[in-house]
Short mmCIF file of N, CA, C and O in Angstrom, two decimals:
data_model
loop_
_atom_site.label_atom_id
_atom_site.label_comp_id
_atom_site.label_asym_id
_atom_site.label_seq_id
_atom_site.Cartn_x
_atom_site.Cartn_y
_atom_site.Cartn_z
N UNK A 22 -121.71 -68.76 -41.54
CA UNK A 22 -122.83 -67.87 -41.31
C UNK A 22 -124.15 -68.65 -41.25
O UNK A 22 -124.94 -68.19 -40.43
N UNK A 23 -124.51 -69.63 -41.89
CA UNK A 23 -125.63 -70.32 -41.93
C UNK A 23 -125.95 -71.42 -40.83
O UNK A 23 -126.95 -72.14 -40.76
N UNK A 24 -124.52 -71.37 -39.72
CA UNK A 24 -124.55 -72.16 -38.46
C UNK A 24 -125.12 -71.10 -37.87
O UNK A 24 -126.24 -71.42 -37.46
N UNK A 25 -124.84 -69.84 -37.63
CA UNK A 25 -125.22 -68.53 -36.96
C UNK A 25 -126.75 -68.28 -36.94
O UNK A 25 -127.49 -68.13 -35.96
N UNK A 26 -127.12 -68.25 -38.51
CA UNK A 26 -128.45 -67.85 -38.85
C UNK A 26 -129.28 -69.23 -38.05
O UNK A 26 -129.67 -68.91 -36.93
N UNK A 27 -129.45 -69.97 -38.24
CA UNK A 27 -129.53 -71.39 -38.24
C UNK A 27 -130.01 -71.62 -36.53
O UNK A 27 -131.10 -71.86 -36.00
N UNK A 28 -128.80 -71.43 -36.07
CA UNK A 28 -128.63 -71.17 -34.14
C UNK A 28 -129.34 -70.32 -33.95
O UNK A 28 -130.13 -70.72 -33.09
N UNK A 29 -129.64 -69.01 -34.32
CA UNK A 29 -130.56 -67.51 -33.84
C UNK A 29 -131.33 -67.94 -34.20
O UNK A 29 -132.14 -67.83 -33.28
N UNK A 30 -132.20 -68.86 -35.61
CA UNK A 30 -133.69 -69.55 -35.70
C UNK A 30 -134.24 -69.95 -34.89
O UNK A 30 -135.38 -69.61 -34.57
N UNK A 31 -133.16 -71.23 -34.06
CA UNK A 31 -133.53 -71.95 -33.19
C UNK A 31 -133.89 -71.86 -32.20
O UNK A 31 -134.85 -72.46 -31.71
N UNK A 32 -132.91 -70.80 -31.51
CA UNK A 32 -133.16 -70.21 -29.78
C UNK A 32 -134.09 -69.35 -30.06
O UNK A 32 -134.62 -69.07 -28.99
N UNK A 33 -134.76 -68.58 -31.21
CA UNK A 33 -136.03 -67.97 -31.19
C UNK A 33 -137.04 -68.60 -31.40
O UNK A 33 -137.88 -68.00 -30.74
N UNK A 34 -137.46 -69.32 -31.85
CA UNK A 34 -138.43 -70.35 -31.73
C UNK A 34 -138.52 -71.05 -30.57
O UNK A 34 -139.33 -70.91 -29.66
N UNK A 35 -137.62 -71.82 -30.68
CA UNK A 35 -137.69 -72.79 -29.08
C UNK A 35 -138.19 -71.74 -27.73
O UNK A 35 -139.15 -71.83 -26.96
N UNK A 36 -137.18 -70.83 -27.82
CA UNK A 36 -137.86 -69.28 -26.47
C UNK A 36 -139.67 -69.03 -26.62
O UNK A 36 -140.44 -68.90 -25.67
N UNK A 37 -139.83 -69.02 -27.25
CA UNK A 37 -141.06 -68.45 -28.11
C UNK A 37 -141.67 -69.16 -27.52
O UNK A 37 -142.07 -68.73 -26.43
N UNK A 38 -142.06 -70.66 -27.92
CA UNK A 38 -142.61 -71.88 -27.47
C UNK A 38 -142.43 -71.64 -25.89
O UNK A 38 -143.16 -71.15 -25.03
N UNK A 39 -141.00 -72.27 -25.88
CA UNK A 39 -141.18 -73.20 -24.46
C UNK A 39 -140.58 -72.27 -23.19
O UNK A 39 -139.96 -72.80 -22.26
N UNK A 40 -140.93 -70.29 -23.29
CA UNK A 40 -140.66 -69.73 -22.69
C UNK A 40 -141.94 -68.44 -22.69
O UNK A 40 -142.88 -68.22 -21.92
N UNK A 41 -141.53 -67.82 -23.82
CA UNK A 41 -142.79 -66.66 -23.96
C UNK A 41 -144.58 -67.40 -24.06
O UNK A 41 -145.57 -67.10 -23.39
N UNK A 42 -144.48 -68.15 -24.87
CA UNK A 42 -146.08 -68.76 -24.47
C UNK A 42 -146.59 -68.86 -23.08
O UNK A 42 -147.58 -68.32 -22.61
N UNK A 43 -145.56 -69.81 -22.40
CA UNK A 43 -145.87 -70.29 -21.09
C UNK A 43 -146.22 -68.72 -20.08
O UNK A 43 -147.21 -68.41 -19.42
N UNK A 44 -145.12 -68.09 -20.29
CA UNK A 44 -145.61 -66.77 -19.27
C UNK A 44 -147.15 -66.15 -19.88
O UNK A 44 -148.06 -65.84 -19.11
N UNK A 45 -147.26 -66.00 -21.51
CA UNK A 45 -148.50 -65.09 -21.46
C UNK A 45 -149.60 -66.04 -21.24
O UNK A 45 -150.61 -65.36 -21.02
N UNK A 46 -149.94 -67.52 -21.18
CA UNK A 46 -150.30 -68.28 -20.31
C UNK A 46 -150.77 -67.70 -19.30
O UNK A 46 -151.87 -67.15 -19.22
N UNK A 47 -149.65 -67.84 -18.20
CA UNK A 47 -149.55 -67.18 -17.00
C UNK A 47 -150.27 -66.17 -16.19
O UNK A 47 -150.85 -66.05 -15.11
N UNK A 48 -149.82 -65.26 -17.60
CA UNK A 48 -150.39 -63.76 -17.59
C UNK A 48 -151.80 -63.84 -17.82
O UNK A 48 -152.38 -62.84 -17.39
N UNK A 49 -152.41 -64.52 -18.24
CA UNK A 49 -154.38 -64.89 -18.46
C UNK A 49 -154.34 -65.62 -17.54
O UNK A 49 -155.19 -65.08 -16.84
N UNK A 50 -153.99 -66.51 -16.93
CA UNK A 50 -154.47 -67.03 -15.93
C UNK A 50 -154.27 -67.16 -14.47
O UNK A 50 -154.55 -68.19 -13.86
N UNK A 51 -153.70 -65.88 -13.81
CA UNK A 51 -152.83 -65.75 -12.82
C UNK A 51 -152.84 -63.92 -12.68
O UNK A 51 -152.65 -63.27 -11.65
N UNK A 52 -153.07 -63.51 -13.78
CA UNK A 52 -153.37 -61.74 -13.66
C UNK A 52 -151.63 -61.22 -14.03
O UNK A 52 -150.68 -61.83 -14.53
N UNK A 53 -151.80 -59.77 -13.47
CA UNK A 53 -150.58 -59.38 -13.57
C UNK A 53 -149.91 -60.01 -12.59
O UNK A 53 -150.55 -60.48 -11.65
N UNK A 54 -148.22 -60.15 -12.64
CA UNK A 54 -147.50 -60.59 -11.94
C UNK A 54 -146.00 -60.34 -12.13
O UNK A 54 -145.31 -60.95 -12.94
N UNK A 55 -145.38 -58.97 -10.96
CA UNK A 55 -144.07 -58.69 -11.37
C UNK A 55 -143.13 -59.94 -11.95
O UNK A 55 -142.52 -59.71 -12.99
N UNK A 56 -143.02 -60.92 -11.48
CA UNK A 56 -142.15 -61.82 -11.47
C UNK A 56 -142.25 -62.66 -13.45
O UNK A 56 -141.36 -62.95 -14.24
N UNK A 57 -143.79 -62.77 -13.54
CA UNK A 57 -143.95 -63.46 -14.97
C UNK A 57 -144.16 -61.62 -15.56
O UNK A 57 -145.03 -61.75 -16.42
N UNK A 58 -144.04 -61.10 -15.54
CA UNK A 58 -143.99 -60.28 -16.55
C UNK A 58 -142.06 -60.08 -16.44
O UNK A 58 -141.49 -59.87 -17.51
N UNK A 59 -141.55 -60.12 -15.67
CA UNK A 59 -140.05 -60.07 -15.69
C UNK A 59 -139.48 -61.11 -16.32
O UNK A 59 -138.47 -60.96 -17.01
N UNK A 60 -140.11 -62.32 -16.12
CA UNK A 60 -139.88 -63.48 -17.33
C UNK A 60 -139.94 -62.89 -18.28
O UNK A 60 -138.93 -62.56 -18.90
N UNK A 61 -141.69 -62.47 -18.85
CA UNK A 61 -141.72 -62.30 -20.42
C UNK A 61 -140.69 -61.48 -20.79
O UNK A 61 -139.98 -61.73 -21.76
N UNK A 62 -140.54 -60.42 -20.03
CA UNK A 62 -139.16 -59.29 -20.88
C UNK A 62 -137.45 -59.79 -20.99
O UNK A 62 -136.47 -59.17 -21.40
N UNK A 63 -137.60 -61.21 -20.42
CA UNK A 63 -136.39 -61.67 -20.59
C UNK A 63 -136.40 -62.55 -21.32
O UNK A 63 -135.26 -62.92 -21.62
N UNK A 64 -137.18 -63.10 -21.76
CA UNK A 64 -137.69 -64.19 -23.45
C UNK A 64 -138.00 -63.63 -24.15
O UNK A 64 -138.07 -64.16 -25.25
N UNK A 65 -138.37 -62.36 -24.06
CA UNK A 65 -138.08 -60.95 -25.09
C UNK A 65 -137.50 -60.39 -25.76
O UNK A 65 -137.77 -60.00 -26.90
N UNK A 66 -136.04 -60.19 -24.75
CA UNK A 66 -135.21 -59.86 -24.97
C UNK A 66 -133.92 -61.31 -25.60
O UNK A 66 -133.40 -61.18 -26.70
N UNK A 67 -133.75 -62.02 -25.09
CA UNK A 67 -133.46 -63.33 -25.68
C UNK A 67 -133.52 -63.32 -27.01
O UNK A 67 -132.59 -63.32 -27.82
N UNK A 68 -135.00 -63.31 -27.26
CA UNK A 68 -135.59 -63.81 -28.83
C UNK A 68 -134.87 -62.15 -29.82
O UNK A 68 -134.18 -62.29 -30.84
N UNK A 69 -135.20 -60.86 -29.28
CA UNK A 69 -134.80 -60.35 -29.75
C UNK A 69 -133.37 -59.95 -30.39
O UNK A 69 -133.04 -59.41 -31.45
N UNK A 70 -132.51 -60.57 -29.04
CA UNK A 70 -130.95 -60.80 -29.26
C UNK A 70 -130.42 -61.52 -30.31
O UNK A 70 -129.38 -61.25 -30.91
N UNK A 71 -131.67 -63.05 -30.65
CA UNK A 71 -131.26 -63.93 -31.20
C UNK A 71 -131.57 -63.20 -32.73
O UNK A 71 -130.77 -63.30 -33.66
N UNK A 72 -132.49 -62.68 -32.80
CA UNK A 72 -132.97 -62.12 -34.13
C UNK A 72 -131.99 -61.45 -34.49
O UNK A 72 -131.50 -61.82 -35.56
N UNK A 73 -131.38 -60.36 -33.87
CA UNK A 73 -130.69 -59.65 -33.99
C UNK A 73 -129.37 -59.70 -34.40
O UNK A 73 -128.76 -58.82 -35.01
N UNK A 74 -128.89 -60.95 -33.99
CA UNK A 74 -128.03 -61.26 -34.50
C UNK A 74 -127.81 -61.96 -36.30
O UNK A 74 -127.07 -61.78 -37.28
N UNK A 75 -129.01 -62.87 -35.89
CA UNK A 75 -129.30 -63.51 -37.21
C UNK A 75 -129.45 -62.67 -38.16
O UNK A 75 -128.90 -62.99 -39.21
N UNK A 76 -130.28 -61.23 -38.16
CA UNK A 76 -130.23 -60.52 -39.43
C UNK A 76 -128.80 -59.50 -39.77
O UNK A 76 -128.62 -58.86 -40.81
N UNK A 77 -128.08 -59.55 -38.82
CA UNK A 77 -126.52 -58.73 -39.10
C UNK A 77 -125.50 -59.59 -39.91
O UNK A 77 -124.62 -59.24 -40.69
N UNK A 78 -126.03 -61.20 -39.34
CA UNK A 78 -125.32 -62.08 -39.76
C UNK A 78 -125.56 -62.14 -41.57
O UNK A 78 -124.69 -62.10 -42.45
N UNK A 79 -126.67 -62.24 -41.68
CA UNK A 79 -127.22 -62.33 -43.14
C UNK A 79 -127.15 -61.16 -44.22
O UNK A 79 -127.35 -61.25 -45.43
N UNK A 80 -126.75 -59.83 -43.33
CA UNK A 80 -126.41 -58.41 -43.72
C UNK A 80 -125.16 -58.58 -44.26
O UNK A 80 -124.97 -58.45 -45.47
N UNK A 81 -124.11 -58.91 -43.31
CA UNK A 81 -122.91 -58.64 -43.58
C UNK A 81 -122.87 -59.92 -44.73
O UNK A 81 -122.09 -59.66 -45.65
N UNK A 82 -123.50 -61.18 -44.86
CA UNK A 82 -123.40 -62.12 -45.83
C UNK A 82 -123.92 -61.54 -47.07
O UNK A 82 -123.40 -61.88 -48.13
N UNK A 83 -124.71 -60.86 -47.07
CA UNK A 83 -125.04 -60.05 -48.35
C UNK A 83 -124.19 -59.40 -49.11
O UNK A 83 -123.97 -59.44 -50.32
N UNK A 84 -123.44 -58.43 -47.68
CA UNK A 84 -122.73 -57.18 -48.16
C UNK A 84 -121.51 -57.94 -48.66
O UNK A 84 -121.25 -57.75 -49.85
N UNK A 85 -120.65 -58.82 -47.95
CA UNK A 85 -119.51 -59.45 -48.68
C UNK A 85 -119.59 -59.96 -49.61
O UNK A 85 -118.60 -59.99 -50.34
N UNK A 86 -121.04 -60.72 -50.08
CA UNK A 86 -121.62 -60.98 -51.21
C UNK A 86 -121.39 -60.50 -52.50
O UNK A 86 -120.97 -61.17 -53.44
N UNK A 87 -121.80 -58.87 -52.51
CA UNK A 87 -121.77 -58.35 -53.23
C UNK A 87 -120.01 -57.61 -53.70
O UNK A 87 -119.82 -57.03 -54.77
N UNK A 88 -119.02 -57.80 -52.76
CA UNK A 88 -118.21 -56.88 -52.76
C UNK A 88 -117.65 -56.06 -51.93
O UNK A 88 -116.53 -55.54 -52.05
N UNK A 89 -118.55 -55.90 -50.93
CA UNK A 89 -118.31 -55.26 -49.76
C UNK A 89 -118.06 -54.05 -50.05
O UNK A 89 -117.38 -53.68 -49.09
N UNK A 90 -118.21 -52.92 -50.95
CA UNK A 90 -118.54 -51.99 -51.29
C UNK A 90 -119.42 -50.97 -51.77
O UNK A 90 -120.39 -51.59 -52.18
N UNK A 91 -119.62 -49.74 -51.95
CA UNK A 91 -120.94 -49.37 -52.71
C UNK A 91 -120.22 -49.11 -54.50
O UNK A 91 -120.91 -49.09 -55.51
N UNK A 92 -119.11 -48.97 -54.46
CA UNK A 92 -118.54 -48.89 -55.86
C UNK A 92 -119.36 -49.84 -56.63
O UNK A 92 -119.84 -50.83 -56.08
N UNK A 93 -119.60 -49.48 -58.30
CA UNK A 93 -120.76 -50.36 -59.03
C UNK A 93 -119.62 -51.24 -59.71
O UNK A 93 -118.51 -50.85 -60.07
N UNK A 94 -120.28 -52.81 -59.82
CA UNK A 94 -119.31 -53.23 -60.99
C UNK A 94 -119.40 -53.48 -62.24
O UNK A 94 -120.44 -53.94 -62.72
N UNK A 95 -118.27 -53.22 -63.00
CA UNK A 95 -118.09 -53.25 -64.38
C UNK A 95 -118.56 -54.61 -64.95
O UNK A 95 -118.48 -54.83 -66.16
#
């Protein structure tokens, strides 16, 4: 799980940087533009995927953590 979490850090950051910056860049200096705004929503969506995964990953590491139940323990 901590290769998982670890990997979803990475590709969200790195996207962030050397993908979403560059378009809103873009976007100030170039105006609107179907094409870089279709970028940004796809380094968007990326980063969001990656997040997304990373916090289910760390969910379910919790939840097995604990037991994987809501039963309390003795």
């Amino acid at each position: 799980m901590a290769a998982i979490v670890s990997v979803a850090g990475v590709v969200s950051i790195a996207t962030t940087v050397l993908w979403a910056i560059p378009m809103h860049d873009r976007l100030d200096h170039v105006g609107r533009s179907d094409a870089t705004i279709d970028s940004l929503l796809r380094a968007n969506l990326l980063r969001t995927a990656a997040l997304t995964t990373s916090t289910l990953a760390l969910v379910w590491t919790v939840w097995r953590g604990s037991g994987g139940s809501g039963a309390a323990r003795s």
